[in-house]
XYZ file of N, CA and C in Angstrom:
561
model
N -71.620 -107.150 -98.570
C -72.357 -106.010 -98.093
C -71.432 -104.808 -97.860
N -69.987 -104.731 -97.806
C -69.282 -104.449 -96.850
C -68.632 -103.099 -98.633
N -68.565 -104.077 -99.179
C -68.481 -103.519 -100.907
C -69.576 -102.128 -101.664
N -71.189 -103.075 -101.028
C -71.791 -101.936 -101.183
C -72.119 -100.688 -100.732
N -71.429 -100.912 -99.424
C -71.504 -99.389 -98.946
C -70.877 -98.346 -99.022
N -69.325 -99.392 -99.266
C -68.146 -98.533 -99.838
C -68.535 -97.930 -101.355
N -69.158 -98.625 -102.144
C -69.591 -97.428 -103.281
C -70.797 -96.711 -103.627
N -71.839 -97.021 -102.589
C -72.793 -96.301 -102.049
C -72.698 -95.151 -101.383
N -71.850 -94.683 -100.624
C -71.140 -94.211 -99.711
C -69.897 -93.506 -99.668
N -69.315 -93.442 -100.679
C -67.888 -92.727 -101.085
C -67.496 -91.736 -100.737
N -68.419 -91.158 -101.171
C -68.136 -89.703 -100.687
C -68.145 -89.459 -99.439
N -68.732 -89.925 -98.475
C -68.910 -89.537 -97.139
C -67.513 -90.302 -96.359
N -67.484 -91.556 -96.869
C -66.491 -92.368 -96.549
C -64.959 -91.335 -96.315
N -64.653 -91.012 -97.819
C -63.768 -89.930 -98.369
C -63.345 -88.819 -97.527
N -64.954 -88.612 -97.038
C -64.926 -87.028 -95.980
C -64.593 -87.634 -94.718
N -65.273 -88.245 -94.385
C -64.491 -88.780 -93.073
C -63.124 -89.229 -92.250
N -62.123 -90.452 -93.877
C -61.369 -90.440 -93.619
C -60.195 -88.989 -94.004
N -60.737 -87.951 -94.618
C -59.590 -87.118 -95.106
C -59.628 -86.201 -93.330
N -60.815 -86.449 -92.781
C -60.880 -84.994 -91.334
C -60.304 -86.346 -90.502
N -59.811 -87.534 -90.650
C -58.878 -88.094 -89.898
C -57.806 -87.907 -89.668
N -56.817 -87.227 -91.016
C -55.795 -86.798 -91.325
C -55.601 -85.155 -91.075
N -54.169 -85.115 -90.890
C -53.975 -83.799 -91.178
C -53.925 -83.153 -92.680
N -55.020 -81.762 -92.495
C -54.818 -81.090 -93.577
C -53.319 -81.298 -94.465
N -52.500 -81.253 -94.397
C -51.531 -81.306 -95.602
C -51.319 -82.392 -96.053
N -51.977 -83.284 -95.111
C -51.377 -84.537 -95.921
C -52.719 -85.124 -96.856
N -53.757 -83.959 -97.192
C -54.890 -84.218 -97.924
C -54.324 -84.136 -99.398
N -53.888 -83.844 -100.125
C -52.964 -83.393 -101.231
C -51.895 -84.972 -101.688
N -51.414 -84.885 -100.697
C -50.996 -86.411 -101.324
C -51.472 -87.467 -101.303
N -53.172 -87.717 -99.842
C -53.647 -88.940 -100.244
C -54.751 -88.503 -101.329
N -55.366 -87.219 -101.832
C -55.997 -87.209 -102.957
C -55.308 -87.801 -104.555
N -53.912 -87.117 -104.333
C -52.859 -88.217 -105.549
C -52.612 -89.595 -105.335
N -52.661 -90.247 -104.178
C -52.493 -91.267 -104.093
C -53.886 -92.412 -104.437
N -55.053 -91.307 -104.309
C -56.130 -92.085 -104.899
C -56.281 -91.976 -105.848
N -56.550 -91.370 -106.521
C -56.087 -91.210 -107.890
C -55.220 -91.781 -108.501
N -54.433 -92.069 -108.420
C -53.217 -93.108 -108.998
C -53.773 -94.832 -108.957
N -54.601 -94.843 -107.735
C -54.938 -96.114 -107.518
C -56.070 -96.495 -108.087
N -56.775 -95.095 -108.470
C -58.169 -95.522 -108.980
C -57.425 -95.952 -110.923
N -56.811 -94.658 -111.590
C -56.977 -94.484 -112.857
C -55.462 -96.033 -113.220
N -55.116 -96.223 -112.124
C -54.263 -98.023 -112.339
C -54.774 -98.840 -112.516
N -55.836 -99.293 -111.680
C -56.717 -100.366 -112.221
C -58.051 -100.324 -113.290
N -58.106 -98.368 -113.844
C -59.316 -98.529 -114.768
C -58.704 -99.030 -115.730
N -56.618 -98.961 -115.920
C -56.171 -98.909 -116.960
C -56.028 -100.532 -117.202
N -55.944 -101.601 -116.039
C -55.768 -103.041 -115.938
C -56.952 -103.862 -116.476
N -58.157 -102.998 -116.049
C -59.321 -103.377 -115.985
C -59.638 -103.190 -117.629
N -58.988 -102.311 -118.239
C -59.807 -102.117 -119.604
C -59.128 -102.999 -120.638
N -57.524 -103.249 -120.202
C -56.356 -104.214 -120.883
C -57.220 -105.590 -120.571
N -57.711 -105.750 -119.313
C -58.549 -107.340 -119.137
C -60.233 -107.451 -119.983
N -60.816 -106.345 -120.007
C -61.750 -106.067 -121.194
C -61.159 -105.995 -123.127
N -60.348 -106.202 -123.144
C -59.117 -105.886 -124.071
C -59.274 -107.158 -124.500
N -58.778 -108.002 -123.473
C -58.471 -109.991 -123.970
C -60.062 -109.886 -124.090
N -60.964 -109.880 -123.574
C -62.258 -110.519 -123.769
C -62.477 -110.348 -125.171
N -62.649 -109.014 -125.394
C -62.935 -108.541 -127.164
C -62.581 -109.244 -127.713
N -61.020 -109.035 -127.913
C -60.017 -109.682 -128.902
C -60.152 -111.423 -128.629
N -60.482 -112.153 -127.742
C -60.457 -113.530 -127.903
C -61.811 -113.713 -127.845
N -62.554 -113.011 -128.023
C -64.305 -113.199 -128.582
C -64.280 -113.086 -130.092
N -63.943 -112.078 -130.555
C -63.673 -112.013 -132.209
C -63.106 -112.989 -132.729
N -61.117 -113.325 -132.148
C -60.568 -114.422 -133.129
C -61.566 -115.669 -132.771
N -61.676 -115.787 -131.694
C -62.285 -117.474 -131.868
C -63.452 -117.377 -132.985
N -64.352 -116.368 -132.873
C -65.546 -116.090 -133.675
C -64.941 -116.558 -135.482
N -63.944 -115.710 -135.171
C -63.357 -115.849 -137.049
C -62.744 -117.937 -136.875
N -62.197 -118.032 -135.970
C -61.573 -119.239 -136.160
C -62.903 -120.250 -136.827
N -63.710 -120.167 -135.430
C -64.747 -121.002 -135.772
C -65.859 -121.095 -137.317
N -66.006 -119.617 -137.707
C -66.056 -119.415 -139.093
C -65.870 -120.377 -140.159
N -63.932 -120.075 -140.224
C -63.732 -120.395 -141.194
C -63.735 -121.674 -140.891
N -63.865 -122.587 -140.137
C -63.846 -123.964 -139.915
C -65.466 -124.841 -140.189
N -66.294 -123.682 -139.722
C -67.640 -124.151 -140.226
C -68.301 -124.662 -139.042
N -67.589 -124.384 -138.133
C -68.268 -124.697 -136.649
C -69.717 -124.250 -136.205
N -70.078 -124.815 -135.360
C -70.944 -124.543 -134.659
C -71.435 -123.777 -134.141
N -72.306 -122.608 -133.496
C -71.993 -121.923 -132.535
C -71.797 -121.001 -132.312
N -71.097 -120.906 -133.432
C -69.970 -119.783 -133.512
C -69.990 -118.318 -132.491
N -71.562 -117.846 -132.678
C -71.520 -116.480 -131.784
C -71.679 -116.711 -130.483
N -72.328 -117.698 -130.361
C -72.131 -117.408 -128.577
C -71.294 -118.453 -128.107
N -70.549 -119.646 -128.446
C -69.318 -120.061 -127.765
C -68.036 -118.854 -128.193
N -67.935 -118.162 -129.190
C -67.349 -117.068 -129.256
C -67.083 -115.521 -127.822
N -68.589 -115.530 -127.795
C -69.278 -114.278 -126.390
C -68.673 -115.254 -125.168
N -68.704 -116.975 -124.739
C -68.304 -116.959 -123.473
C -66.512 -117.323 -123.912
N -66.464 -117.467 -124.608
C -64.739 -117.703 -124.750
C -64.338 -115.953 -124.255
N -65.020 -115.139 -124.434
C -64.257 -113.474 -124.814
C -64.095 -113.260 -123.086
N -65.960 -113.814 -122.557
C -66.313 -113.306 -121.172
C -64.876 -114.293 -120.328
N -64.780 -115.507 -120.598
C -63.693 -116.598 -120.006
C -62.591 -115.425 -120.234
N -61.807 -115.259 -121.414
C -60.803 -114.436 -121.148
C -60.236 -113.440 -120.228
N -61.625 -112.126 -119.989
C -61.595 -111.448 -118.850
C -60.894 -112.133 -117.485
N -60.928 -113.136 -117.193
C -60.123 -113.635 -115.726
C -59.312 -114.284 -116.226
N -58.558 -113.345 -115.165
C -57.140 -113.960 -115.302
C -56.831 -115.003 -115.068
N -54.933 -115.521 -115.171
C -54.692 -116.966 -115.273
C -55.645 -118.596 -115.908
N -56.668 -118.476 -115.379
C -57.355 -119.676 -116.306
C -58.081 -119.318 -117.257
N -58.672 -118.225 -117.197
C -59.529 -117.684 -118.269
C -59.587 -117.983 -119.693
N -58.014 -117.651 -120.186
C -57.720 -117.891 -121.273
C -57.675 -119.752 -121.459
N -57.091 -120.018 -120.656
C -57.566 -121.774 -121.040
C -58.865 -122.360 -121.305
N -59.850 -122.174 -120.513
C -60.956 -122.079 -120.644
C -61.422 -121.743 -122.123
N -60.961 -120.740 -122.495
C -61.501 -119.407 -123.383
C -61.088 -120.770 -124.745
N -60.475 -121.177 -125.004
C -59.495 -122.538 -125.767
C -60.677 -123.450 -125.504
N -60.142 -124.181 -124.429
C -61.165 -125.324 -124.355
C -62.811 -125.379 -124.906
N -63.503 -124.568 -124.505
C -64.795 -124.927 -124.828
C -64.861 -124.470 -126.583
N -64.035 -123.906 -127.200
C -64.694 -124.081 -128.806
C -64.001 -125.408 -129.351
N -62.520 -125.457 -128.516
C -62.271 -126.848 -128.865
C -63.362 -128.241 -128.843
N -64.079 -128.030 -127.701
C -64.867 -128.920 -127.562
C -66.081 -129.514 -128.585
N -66.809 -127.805 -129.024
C -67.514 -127.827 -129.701
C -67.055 -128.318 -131.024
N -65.801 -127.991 -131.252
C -65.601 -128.209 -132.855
C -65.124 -129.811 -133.209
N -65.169 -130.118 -131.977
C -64.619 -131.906 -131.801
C -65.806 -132.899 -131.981
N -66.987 -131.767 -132.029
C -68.627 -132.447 -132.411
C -68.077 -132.693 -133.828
N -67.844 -131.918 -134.573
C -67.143 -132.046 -135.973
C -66.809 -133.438 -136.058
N -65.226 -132.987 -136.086
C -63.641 -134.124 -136.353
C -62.794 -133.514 -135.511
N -62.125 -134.686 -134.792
C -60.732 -134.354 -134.322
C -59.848 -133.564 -135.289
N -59.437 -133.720 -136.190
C -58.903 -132.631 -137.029
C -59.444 -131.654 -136.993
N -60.404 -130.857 -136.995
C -61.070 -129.637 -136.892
C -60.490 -129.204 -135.188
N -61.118 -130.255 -134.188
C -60.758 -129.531 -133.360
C -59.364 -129.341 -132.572
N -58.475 -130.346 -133.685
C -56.801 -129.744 -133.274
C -56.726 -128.519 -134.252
N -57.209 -128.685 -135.223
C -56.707 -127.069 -135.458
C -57.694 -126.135 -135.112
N -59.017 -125.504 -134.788
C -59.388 -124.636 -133.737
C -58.409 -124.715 -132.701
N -57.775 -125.771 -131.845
C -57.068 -125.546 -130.671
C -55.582 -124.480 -130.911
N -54.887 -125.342 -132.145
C -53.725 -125.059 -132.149
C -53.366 -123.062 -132.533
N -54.254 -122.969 -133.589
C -54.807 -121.793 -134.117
C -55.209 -120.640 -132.816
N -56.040 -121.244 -132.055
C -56.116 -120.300 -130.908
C -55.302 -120.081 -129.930
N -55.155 -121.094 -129.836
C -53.478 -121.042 -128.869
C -52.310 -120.442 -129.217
N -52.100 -120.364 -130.622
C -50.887 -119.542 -131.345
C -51.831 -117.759 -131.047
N -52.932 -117.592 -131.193
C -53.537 -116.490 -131.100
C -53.853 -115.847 -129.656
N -54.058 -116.619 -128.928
C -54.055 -116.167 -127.312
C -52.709 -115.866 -126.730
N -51.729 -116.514 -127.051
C -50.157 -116.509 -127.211
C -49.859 -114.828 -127.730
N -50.303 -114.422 -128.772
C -50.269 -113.267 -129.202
C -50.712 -112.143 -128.167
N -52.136 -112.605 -128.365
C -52.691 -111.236 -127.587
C -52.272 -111.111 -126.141
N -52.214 -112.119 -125.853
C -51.744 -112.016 -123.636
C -50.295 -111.837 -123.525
N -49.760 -112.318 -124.671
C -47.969 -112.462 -124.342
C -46.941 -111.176 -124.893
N -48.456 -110.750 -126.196
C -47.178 -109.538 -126.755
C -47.882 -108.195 -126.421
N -49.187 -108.406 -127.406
C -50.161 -107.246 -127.567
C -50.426 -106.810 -125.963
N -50.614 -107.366 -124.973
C -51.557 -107.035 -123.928
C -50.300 -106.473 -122.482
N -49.117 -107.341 -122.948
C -48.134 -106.439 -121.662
C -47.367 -104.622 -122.436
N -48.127 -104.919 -123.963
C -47.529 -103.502 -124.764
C -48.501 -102.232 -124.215
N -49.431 -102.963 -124.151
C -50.921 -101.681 -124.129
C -50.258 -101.575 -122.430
N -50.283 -102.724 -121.349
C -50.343 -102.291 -120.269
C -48.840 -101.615 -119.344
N -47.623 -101.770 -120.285
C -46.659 -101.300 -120.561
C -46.389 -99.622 -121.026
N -47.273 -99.409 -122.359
C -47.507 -98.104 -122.251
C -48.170 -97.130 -121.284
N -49.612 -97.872 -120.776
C -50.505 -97.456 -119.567
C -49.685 -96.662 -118.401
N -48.890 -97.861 -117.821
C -48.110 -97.859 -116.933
C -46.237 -97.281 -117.426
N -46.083 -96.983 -118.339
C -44.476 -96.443 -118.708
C -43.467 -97.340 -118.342
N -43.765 -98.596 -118.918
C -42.702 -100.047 -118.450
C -42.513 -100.775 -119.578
N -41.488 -101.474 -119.755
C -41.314 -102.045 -120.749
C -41.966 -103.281 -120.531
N -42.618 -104.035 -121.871
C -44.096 -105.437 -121.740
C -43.012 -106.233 -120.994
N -41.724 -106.305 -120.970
C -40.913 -107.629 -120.095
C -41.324 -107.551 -118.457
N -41.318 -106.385 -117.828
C -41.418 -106.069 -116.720
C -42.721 -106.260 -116.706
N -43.506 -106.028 -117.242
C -44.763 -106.673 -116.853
C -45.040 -108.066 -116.728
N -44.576 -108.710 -117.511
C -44.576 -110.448 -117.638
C -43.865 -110.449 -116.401
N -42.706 -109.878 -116.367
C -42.161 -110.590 -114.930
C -42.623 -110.431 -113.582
N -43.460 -109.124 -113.475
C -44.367 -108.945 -112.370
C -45.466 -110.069 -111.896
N -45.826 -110.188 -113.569
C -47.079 -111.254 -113.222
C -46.409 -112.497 -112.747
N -45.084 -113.049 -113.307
C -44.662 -114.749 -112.790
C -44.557 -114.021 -111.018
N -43.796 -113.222 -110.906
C -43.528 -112.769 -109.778
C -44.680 -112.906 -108.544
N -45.733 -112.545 -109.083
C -47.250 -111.833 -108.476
C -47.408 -113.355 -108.306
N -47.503 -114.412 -109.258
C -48.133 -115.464 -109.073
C -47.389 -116.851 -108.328
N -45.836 -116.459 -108.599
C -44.856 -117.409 -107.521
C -44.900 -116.975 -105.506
N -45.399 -115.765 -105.634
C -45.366 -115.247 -104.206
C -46.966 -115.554 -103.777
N -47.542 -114.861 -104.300
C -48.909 -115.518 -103.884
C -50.088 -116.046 -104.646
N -49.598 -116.817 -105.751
C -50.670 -117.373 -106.434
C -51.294 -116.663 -107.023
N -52.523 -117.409 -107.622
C -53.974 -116.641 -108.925
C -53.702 -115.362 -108.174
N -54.067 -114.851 -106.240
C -54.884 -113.508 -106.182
C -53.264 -112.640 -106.527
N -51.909 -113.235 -106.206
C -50.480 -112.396 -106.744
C -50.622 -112.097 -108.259
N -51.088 -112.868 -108.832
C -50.770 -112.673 -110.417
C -51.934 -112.175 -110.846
N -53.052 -111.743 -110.163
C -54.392 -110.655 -110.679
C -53.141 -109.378 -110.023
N -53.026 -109.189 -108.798
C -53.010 -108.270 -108.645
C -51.424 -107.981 -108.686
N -50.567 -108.651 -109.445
C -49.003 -107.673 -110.021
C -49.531 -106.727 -110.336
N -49.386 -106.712 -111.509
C -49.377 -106.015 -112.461
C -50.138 -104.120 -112.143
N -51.151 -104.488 -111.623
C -51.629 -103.047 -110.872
C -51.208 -102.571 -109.928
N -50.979 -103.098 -108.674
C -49.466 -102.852 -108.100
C -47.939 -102.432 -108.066
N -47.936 -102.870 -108.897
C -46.705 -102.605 -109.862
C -46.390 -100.971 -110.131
N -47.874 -100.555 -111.054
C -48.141 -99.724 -111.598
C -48.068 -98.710 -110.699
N -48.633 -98.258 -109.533
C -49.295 -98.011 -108.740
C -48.074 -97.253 -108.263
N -47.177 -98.988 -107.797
C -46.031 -98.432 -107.154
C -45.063 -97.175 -107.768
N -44.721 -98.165 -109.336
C -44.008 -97.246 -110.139
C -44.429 -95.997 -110.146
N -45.433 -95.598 -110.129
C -46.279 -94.384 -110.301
C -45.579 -92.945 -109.180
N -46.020 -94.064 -107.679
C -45.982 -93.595 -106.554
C -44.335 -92.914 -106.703
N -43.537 -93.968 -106.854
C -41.949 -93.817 -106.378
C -41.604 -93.108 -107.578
N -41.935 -92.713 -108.454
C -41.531 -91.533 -109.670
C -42.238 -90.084 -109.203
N -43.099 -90.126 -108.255
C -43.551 -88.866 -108.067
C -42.966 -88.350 -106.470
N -42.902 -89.571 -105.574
C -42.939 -89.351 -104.064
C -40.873 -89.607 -103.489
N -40.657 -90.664 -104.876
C -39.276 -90.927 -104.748
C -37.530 -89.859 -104.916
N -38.387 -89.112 -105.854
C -37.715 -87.810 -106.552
C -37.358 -86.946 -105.094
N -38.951 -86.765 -104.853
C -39.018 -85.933 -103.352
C -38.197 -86.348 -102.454
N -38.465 -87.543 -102.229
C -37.249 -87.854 -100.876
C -36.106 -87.868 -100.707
N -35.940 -88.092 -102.936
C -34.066 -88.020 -102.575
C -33.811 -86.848 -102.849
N -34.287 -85.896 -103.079
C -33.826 -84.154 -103.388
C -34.136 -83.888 -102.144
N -35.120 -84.343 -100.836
C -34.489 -83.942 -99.409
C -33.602 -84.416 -98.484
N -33.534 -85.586 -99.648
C -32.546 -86.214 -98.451
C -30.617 -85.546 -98.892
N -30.673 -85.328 -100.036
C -29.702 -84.863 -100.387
C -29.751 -82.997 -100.028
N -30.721 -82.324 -99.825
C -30.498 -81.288 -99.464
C -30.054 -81.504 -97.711
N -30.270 -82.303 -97.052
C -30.547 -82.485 -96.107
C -28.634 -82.664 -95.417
N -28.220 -83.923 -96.163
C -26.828 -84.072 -96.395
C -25.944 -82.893 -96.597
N -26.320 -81.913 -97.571
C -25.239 -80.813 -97.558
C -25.072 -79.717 -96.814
């Protein structure tokens, strides 16, 4: 409930907390929302990103194999992708399953095939897009996410990576500032 009022309500929300603050410091929490909003449209569209792309390949996998199904264990493999950490397993498993109605041979290679292909899109393609998004190289992103997910688990490793961003963002715009006063400050 607590969700819908906050986007029912925004604007007023917005007005309220900015006449909490002092006028000048309206200017930097308007950048600071902003940064936080257009970080996660950019996470959010990289996680709409895997859905597509592992809705299509499985779609083609299953194809050419002669599977079953094909379009809509395809549509929930794409929707499975969207969440993070298990998603993509999931997203594997159930055409595997289906194609094991087949032959075990069919459904080791649907498995192996998608797995070399989910490997692709989450490991190379997807820290490049969210790498460019964010101005980081795709390593630093992978390492955010082990990072995100050794400190606090699934909700650390949803939320590295936008964090991350956020931060980087923050300390390239707010970081500059502090050390050009802190060094004017020194001389």
């Amino acid at each position: 409930t607590l969700s819908f009022y906050f986007i029912i309500d925004q604007e007023q929300i917005n007005r309220e907390f900015f006449n909490l603050l002092p006028s000048d410091w309206h200017e930097t929490l308007r950048f600071t929302q902003k940064v936080v909003n257009d970080t996660f449209v950019s996470f959010f569209r990289v996680q709409f990103f895997y859905g597509i792309a592992t809705a299509l390949v499985t779609w083609v996998v299953m194809m050419i194999f002669g599977t079953g199904f094909a379009v809509s264990v395809a549509f929930i493999a794409g929707v499975f992708a969207i969440v993070p950490l298990v998603g993509p397993l999931l997203a594997v498993v159930l055409p595997v399953g289906i194609a094991l109605i087949g032959s075990s041979v069919e459904a080791l290679m649907v498995g192996i095939i998608l797995f070399v292909c989910q490997q692709v899109i989450f490991n190379v393609i997807g820290p490049k897009i969210l790498g460019k998004a964010f101005s980081l190289h795709p390593a630093i992103i992978l390492i955010s996410l082990l990072v995100g997910l050794k400190f606090a688990g699934a909700f650390g490793a949803v939320f590295a990576i936008p964090l991350l961003g956020i931060s980087v963002i923050m300390f390239r715009k707010f970081g500059v500032r502090i050390a050009t006063e802190l060094s004017k400050a020194r001389s």
